[in-house]
CSV table of C-alpha atoms in Angstrom, one decimal:
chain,number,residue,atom,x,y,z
A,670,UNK,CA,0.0,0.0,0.0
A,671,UNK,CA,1.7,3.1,-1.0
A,672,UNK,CA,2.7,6.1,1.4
A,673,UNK,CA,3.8,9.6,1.6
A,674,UNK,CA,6.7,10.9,2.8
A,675,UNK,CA,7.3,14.3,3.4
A,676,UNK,CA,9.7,16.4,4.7
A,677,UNK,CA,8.5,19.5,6.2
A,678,UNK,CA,9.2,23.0,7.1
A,679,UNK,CA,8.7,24.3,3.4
A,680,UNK,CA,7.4,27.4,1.7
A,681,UNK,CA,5.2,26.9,-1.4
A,682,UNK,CA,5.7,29.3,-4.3
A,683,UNK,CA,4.3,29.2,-8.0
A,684,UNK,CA,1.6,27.9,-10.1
A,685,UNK,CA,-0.6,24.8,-10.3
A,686,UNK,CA,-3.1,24.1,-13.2
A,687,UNK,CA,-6.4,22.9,-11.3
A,688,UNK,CA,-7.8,19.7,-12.9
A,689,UNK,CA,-11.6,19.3,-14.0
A,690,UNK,CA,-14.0,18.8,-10.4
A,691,UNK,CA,-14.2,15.0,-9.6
A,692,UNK,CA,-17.7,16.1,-8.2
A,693,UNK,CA,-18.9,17.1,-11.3
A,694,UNK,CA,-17.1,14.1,-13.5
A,695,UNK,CA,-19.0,11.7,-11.6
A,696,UNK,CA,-22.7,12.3,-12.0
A,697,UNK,CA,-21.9,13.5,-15.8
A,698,UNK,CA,-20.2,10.4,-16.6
A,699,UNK,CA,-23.3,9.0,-15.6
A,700,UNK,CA,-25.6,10.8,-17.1
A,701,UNK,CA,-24.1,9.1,-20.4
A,702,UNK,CA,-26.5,6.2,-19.7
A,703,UNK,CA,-29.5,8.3,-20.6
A,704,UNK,CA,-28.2,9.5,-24.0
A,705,UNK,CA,-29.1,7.3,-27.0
A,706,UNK,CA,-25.6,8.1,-28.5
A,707,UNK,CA,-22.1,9.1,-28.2
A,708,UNK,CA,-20.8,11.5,-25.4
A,709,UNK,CA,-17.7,13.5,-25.5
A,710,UNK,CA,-15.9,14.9,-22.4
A,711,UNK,CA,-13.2,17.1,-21.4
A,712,UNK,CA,-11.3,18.6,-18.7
A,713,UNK,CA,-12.0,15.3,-16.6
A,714,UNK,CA,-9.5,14.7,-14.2
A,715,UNK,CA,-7.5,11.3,-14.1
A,716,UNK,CA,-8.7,10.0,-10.6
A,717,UNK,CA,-9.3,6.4,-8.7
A,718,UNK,CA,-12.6,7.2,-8.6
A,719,UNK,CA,-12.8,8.4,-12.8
A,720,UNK,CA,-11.4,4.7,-13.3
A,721,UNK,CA,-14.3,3.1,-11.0
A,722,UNK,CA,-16.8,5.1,-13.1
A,723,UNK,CA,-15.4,3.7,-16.2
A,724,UNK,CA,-15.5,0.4,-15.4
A,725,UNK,CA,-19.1,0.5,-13.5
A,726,UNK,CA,-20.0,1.8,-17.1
A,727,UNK,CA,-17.8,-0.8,-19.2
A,728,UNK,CA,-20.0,-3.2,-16.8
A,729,UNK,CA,-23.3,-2.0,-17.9
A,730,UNK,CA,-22.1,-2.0,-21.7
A,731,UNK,CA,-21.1,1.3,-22.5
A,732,UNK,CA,-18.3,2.2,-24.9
A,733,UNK,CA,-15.9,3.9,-22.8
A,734,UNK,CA,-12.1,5.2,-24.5
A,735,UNK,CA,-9.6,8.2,-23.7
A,736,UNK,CA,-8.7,9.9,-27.3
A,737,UNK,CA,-6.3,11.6,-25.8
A,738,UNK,CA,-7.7,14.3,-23.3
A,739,UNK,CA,-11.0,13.6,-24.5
A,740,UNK,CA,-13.0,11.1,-22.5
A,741,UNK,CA,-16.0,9.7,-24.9
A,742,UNK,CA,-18.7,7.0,-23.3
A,743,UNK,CA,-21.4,5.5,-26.2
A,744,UNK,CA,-24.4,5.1,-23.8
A,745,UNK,CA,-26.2,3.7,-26.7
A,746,UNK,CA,-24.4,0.6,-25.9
A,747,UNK,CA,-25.5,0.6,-22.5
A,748,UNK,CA,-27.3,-3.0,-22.3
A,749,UNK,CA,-27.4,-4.3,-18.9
A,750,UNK,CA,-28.9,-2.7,-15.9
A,751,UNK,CA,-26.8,-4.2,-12.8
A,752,UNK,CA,-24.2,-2.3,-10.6
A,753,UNK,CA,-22.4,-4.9,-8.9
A,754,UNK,CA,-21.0,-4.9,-5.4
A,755,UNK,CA,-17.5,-5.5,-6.4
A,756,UNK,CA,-17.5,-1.9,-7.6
A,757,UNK,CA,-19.9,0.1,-6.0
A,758,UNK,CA,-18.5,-0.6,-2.7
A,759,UNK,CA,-15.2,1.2,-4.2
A,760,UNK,CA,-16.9,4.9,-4.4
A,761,UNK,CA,-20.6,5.5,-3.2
A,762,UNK,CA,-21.2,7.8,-6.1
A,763,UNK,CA,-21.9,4.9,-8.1
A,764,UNK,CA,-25.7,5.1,-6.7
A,765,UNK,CA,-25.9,8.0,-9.2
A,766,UNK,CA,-26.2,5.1,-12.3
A,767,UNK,CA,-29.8,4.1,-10.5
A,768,UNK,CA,-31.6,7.5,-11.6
A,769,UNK,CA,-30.4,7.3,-15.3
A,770,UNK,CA,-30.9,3.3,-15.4
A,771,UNK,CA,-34.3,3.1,-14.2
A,772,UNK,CA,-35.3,6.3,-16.5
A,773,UNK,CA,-33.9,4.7,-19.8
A,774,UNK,CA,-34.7,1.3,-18.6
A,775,UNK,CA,-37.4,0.8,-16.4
A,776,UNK,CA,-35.9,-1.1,-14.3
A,777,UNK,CA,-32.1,-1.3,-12.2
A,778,UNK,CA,-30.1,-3.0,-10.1
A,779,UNK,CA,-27.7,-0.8,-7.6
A,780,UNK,CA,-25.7,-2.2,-4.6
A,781,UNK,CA,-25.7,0.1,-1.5
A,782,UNK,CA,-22.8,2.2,-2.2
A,783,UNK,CA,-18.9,2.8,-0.5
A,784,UNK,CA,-16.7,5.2,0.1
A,785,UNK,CA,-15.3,7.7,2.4
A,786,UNK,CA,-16.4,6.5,6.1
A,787,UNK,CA,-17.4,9.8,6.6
A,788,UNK,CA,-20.8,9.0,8.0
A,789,UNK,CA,-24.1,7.4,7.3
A,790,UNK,CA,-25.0,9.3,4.2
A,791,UNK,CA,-28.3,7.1,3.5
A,792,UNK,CA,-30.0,7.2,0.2
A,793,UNK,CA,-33.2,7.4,1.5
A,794,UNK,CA,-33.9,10.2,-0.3
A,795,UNK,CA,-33.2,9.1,-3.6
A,796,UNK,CA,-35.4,6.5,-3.1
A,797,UNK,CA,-38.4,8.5,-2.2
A,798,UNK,CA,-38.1,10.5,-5.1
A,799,UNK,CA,-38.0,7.4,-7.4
A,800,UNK,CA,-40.8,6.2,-5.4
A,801,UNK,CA,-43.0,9.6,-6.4
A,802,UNK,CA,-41.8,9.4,-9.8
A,803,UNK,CA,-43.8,6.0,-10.3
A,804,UNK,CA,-40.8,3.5,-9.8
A,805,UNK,CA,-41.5,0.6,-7.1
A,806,UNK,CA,-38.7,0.0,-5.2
A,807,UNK,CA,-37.2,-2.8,-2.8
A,808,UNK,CA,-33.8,-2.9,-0.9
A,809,UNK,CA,-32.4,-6.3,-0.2
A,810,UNK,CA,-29.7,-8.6,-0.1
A,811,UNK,CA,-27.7,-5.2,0.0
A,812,UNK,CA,-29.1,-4.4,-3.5
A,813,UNK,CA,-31.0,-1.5,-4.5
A,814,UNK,CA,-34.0,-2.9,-6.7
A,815,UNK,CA,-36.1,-0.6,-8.9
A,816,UNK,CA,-38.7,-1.2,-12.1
A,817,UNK,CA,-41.7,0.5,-13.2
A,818,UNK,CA,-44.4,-1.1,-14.8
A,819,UNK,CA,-43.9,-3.1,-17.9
A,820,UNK,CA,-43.9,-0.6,-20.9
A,821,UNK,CA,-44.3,2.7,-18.7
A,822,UNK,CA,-42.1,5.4,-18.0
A,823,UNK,CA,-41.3,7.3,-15.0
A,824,UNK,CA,-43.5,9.8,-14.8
A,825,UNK,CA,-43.1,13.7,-13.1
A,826,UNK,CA,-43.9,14.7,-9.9
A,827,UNK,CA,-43.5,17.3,-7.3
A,828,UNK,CA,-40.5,16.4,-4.9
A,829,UNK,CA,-39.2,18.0,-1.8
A,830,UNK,CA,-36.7,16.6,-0.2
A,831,UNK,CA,-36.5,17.1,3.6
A,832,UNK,CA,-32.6,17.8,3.2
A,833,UNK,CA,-30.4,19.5,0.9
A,834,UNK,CA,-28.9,16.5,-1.1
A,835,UNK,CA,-26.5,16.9,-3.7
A,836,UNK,CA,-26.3,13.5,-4.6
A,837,UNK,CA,-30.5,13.0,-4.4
A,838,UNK,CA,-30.6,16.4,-6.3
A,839,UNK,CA,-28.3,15.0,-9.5
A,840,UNK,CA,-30.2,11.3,-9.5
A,841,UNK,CA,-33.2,13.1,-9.5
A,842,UNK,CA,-32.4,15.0,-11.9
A,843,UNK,CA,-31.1,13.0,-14.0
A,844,UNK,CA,-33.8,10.8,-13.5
A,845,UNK,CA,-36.3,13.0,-14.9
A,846,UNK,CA,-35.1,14.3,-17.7
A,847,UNK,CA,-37.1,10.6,-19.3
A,848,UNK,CA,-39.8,10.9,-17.2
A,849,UNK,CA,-43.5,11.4,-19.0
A,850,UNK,CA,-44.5,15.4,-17.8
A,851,UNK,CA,-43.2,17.8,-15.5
A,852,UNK,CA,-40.7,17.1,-12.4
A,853,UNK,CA,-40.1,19.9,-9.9
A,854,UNK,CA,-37.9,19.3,-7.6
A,855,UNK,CA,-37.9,21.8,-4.1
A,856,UNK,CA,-35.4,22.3,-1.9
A,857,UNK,CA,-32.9,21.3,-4.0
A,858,UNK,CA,-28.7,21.1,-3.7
A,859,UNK,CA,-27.6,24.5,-5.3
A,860,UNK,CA,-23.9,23.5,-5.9
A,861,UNK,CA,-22.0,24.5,-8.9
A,862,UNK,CA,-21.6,20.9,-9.8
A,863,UNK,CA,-25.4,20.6,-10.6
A,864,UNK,CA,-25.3,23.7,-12.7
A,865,UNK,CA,-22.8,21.9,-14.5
A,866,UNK,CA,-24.2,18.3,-14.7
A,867,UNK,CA,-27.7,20.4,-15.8
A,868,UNK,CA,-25.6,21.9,-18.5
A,869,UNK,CA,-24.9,18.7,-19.9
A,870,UNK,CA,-28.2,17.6,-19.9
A,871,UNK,CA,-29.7,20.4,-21.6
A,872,UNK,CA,-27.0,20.3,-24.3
A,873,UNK,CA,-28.4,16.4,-24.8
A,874,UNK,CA,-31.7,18.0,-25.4
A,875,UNK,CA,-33.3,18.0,-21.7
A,876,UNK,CA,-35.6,21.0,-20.5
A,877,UNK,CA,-34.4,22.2,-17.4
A,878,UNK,CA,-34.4,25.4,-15.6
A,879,UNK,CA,-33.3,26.5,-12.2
A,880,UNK,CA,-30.4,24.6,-11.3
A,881,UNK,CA,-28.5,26.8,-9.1
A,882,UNK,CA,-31.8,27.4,-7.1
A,883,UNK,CA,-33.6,25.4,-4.8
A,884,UNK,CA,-36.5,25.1,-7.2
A,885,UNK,CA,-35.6,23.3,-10.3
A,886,UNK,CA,-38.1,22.2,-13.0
A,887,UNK,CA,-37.7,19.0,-15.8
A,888,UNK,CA,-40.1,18.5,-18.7
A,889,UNK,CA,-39.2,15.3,-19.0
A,890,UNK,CA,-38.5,14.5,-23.3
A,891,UNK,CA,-38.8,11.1,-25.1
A,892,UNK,CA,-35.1,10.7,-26.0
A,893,UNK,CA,-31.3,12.2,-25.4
A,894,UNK,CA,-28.9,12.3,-27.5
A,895,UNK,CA,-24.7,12.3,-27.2
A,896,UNK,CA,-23.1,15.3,-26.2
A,897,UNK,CA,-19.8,17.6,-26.3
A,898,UNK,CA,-19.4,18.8,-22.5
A,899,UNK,CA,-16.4,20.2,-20.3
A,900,UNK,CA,-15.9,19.4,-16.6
A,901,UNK,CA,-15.9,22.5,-14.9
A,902,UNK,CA,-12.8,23.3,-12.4
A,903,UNK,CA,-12.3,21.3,-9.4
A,904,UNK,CA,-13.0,24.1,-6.3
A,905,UNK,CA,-12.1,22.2,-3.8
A,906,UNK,CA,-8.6,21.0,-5.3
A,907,UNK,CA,-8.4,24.9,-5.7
A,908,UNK,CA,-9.3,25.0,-1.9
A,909,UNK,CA,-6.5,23.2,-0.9
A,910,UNK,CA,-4.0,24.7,-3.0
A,911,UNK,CA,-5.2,28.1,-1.6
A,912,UNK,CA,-4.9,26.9,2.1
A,913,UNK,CA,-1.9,25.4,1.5
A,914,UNK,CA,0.4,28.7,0.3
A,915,UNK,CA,-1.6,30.2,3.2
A,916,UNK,CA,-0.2,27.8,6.2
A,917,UNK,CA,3.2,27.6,4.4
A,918,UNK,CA,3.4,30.9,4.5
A,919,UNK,CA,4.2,31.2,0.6
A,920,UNK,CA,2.5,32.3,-2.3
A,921,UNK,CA,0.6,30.6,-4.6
A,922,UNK,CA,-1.5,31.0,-8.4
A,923,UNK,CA,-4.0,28.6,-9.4
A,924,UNK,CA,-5.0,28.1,-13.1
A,925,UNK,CA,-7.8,26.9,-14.4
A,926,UNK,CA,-10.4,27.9,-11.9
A,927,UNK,CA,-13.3,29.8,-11.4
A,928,UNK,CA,-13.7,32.2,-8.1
A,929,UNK,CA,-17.5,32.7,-8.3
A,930,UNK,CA,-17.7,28.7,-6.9
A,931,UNK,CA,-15.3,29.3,-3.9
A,932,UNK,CA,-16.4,32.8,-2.4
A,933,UNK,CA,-17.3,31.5,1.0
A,934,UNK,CA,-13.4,30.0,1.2
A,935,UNK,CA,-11.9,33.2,-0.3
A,936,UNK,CA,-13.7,35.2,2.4
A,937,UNK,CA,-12.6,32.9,5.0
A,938,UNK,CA,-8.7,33.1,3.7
A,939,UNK,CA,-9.1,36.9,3.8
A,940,UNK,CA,-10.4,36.9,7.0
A,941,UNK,CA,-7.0,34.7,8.0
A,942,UNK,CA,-5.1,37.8,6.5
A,943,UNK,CA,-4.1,36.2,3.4
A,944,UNK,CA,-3.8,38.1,0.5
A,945,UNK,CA,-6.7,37.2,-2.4
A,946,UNK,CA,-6.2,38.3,-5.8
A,947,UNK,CA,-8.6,36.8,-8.5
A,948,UNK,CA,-8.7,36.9,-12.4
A,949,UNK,CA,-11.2,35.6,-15.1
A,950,UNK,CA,-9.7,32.0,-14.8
A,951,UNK,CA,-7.2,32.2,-11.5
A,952,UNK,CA,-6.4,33.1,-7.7
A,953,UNK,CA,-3.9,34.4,-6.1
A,954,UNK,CA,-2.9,34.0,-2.5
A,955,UNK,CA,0.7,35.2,-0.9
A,956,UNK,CA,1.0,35.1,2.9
A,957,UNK,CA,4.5,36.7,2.2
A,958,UNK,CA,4.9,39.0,5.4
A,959,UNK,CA,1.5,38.6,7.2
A,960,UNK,CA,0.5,36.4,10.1
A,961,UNK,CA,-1.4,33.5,9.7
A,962,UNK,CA,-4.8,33.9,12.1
A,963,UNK,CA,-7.1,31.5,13.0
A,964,UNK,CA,-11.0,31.0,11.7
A,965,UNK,CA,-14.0,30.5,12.8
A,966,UNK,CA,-16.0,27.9,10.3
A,967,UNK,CA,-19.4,26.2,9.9
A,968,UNK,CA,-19.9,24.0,7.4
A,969,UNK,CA,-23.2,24.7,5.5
A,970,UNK,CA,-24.8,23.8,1.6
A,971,UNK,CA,-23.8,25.9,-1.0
A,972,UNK,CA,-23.7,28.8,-0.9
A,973,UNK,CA,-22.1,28.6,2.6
A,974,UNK,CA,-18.3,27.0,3.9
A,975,UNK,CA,-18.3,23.4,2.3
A,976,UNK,CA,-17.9,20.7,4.6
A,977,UNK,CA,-15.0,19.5,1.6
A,978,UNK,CA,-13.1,22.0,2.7
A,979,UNK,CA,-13.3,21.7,6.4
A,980,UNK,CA,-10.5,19.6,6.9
A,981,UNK,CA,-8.2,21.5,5.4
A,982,UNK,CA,-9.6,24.9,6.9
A,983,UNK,CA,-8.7,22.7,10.8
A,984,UNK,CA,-4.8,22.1,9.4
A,985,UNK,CA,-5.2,26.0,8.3
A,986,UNK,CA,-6.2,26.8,12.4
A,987,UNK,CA,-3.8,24.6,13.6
A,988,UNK,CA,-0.7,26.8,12.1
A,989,UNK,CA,-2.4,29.9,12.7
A,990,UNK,CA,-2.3,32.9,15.5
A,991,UNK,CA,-5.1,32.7,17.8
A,992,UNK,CA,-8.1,30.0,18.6
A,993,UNK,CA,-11.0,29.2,16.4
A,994,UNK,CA,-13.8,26.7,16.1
A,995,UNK,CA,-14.6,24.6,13.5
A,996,UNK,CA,-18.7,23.5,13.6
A,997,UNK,CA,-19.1,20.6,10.9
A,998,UNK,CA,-23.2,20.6,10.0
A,999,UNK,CA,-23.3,18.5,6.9
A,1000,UNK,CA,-21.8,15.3,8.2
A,1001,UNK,CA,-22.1,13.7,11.8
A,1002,UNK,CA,-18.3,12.0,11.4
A,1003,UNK,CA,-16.1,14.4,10.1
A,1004,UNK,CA,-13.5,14.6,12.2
A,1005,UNK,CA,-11.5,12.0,11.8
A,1006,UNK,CA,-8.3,13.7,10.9
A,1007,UNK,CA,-8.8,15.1,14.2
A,1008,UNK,CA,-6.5,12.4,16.2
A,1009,UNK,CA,-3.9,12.2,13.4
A,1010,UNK,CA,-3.3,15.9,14.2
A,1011,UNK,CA,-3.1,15.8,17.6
A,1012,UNK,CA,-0.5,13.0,16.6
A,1013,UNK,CA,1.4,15.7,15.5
A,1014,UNK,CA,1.2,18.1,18.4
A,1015,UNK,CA,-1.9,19.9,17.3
A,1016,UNK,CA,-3.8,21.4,19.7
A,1017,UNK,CA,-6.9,20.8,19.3
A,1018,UNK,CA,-10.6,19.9,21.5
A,1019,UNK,CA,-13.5,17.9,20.1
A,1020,UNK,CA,-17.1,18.5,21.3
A,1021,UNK,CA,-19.7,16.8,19.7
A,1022,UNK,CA,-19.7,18.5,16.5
A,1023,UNK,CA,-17.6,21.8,17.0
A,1024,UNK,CA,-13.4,21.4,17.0
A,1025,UNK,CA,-11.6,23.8,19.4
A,1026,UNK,CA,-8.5,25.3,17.6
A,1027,UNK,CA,-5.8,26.7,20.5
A,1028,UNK,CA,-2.8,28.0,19.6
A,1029,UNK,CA,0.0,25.5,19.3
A,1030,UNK,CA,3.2,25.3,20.4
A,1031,UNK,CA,5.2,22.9,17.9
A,1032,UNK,CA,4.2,20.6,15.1
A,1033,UNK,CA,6.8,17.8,14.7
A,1034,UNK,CA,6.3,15.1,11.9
A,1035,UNK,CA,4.5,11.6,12.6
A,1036,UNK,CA,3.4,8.7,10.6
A,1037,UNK,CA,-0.3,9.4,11.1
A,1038,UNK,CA,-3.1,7.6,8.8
A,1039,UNK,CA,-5.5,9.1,6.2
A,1040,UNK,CA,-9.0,8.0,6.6
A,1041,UNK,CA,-11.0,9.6,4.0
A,1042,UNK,CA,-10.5,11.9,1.2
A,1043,UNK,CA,-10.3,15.5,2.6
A,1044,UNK,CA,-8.7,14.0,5.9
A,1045,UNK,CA,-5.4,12.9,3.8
A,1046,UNK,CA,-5.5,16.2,2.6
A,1047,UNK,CA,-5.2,17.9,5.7
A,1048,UNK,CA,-2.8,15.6,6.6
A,1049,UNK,CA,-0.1,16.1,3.9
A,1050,UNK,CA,-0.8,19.7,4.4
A,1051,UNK,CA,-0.2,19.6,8.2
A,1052,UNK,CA,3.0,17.2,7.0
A,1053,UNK,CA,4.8,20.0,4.8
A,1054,UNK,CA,4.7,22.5,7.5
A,1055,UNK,CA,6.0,20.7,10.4
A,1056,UNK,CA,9.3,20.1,11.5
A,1057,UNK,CA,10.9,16.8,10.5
A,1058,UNK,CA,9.2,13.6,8.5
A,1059,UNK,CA,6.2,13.1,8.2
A,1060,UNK,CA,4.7,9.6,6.6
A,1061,UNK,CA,0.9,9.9,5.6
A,1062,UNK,CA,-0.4,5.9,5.4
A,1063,UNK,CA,-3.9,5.1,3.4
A,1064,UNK,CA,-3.0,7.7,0.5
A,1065,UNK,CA,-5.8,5.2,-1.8
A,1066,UNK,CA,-8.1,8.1,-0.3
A,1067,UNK,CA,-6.0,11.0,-1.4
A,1068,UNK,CA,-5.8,9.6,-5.0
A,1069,UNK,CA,-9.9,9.0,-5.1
A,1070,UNK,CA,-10.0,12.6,-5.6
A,1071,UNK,CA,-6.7,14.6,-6.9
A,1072,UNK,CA,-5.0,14.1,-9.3
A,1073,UNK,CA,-1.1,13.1,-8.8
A,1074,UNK,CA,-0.8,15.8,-5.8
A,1075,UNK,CA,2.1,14.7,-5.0
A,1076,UNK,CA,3.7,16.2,-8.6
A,1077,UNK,CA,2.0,19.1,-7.9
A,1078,UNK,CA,2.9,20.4,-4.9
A,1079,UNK,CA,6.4,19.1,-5.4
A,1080,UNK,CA,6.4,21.8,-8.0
A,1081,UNK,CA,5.7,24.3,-5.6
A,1082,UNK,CA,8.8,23.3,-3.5
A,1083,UNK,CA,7.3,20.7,-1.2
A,1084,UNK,CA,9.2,17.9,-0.8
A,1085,UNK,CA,6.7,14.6,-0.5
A,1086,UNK,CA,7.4,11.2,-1.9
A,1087,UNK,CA,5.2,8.5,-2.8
A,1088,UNK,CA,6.7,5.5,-1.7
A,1089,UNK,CA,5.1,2.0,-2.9
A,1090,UNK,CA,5.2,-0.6,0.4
């Protein structure tokens, strides 16, 4: 199982190209299954989790080949309608093929999906919706099971869900865009992502409007066609990039993003003193003669903090002047990187669902285990500031959502090895 080893007590300086968002990738790779024809995507970024898409889709039939850059799925090769165990339980975003499968199909297959162990996360609301859009449901033997009647379609309805749900907002979604009539959807997820993953359903021929909003409304059509769609950039790859120049005290440009997506973390980086510059398709941040201060965060749906970049946001207070608290509402086990600090010297206080950042008096390096995605980010960010080597075990996580990191910040000056065991 491969590591990372890092020696800290390094400034970052320079420029990193930001890769497509793995959040978006995922429910548009998807999506492919509802088009009667050949889908072409860029800017997707080359992650474990890409590759689990592409062979959950390989499973179900579709065409799936790299032409260089490009990404292209043929979803009208899409013949089977069973997501297997074997690799859902590698990435729980595989639930998103049970909206498009069931819409196309009338019928699916889905095992109870994986992933980060970052809490229950229960797809109860995905069901429900299904449910109201005329599909009969049953969940056993760990397997999602879904049909509608025999030569009907899911029809629209009016759906609120009793919690903002991204991933119940994109199957839904998705979903509908073959369902007979009108789907409205109320108190929907408003994230960027969406936007994005509606963008690529209209340009396949679906009606759609509001995405962004709470309220968004489907007229469901009879067919979809292939597509030419780009990923937007990955914000919270951007995030980490930003905090990390931040806690390093170095200065850092990131290409190939978009600012509009990540104003609640650029206000909370200015509010650390940091110095925010943005362009058209880039950020700036220097911490070049200022003093790091702590932040108080609380995670909250877009547009508020996102709980993605709460991890990195406790690293950030750890380093920094002052106390702060970190309050994580979106998830109820999201602190896991929490220990692996303190492993490190960090000082900091968990209650319930609020962190207590102090002030702390030495970071030192430890081998210290990642334990989900944004965790092992933290991690290797806590791991370049500290004093000596630090070894970052689990690093499968980190590579389920950025793209070689280690090449990336190594090109900023850190210096982190990945080391195969």
């Amino acid at each position: 199982m491969d590591q990372f080893v890092i020696q800290g007590g390094t400034t970052l300086n320079g420029e990193v190209t930001i890769s497509g968002a793995k959040n978006a990738a995922l429910p548009i790779l998807f999506a492919a299954i509802l088009a009667d024809g050949k889908s072409t995507f860029s800017n997707v970024p080359r992650l474990r989790d890409i590759g689990t898409t592409e062979a959950l889709l390989r499973t179900l039939g579709a065409e799936v080949n790299w032409r260089g850059q490009l990404l292209e799925i043929d979803g009208a090769k899409v013949d089977k309608v069973l997501a297997p165990y074997e690799l859902v339980k590698q990435m729980r975003a595989s639930v998103l093929a049970l909206g498009p499968l069931v819409a196309r199909f009338g019928k699916a297959q889905v095992s109870l999906p994986g992933g980060c162990a970052i809490g229950a996360r229960p797809v109860d609301l995905h069901i429900a919706g299904l449910e109201k859009m005329g599909a009969t449901i049953r969940v056993e033997n760990g397997y999602i099971n879904a049909h509608v009647e025999q030569g009907k379609r899911l029809h629209g309805a009016e759906i609120f869900m009793e919690t903002v749900s991204v991933g119940a907002t994109e199957n839904l979604l998705m979903a509908a865009t073959l369902a007979d009539g009108k789907t409205v959807l109320e108190n929907a997820a408003r994230e960027p992502e969406i936007v994005n993953l509606a963008e690529c359903l209209v340009a396949m021929g679906a009606k759609i409007s509001g995405a962004g909003s709470s309220r968004i409304e489907i007229e469901g059509v009879e067919v979809l066609r292939g597509c030419e769609h780009k990923i937007l950039p990955d914000r919270i790859e951007t995030g980490t990039f930003l905090v990390a120049a931040a806690m390093s005290q170095g200065e850092v440009l990131c290409k190939n993003t978009d600012y509009h997506s990540l104003e609640p973390v650029l206000d909370k980086l200015r509010d650390a003193n940091a110095l925010v510059e943005v362009a058209q398709d880039s950020i700036f941040v220097s911490m070049r003669g200022r003093e790091l201060q702590g932040v108080n965060i609380k995670t909250m749906p877009h547009p508020g903090f996102p709980t993605d970049m709460q991890a990195q946001f406790t690293a950030l207070n750890v380093v920094a002047n002052g106390s702060a608290t970190i309050t994580e509402t979106i998830f109820e086990n999201r602190f896991m990187h929490v220990p692996e600090l303190q492993r490190m010297g960090a000082n900091i206080r968990l209650e319930g669902n609020t962190a207590y950042c102090g002030e702390t008096e030495f970071l030192s390096g430890a081998q210290v285990m990642a334990t989900d995605l944004r965790a092992s980010a933290s991690l290797i960010l806590t791991g370049i500031v500290a004093s000596g080597e630090t070894v970052v075990d689990r690093i499968y996580h980190v590579d389920r959502g950025y793209q070689r990191i280690e090449d990336k910040l190594s090109k900023l000056g850190a210096k982190i090895k990945r080391r195969h065991n």
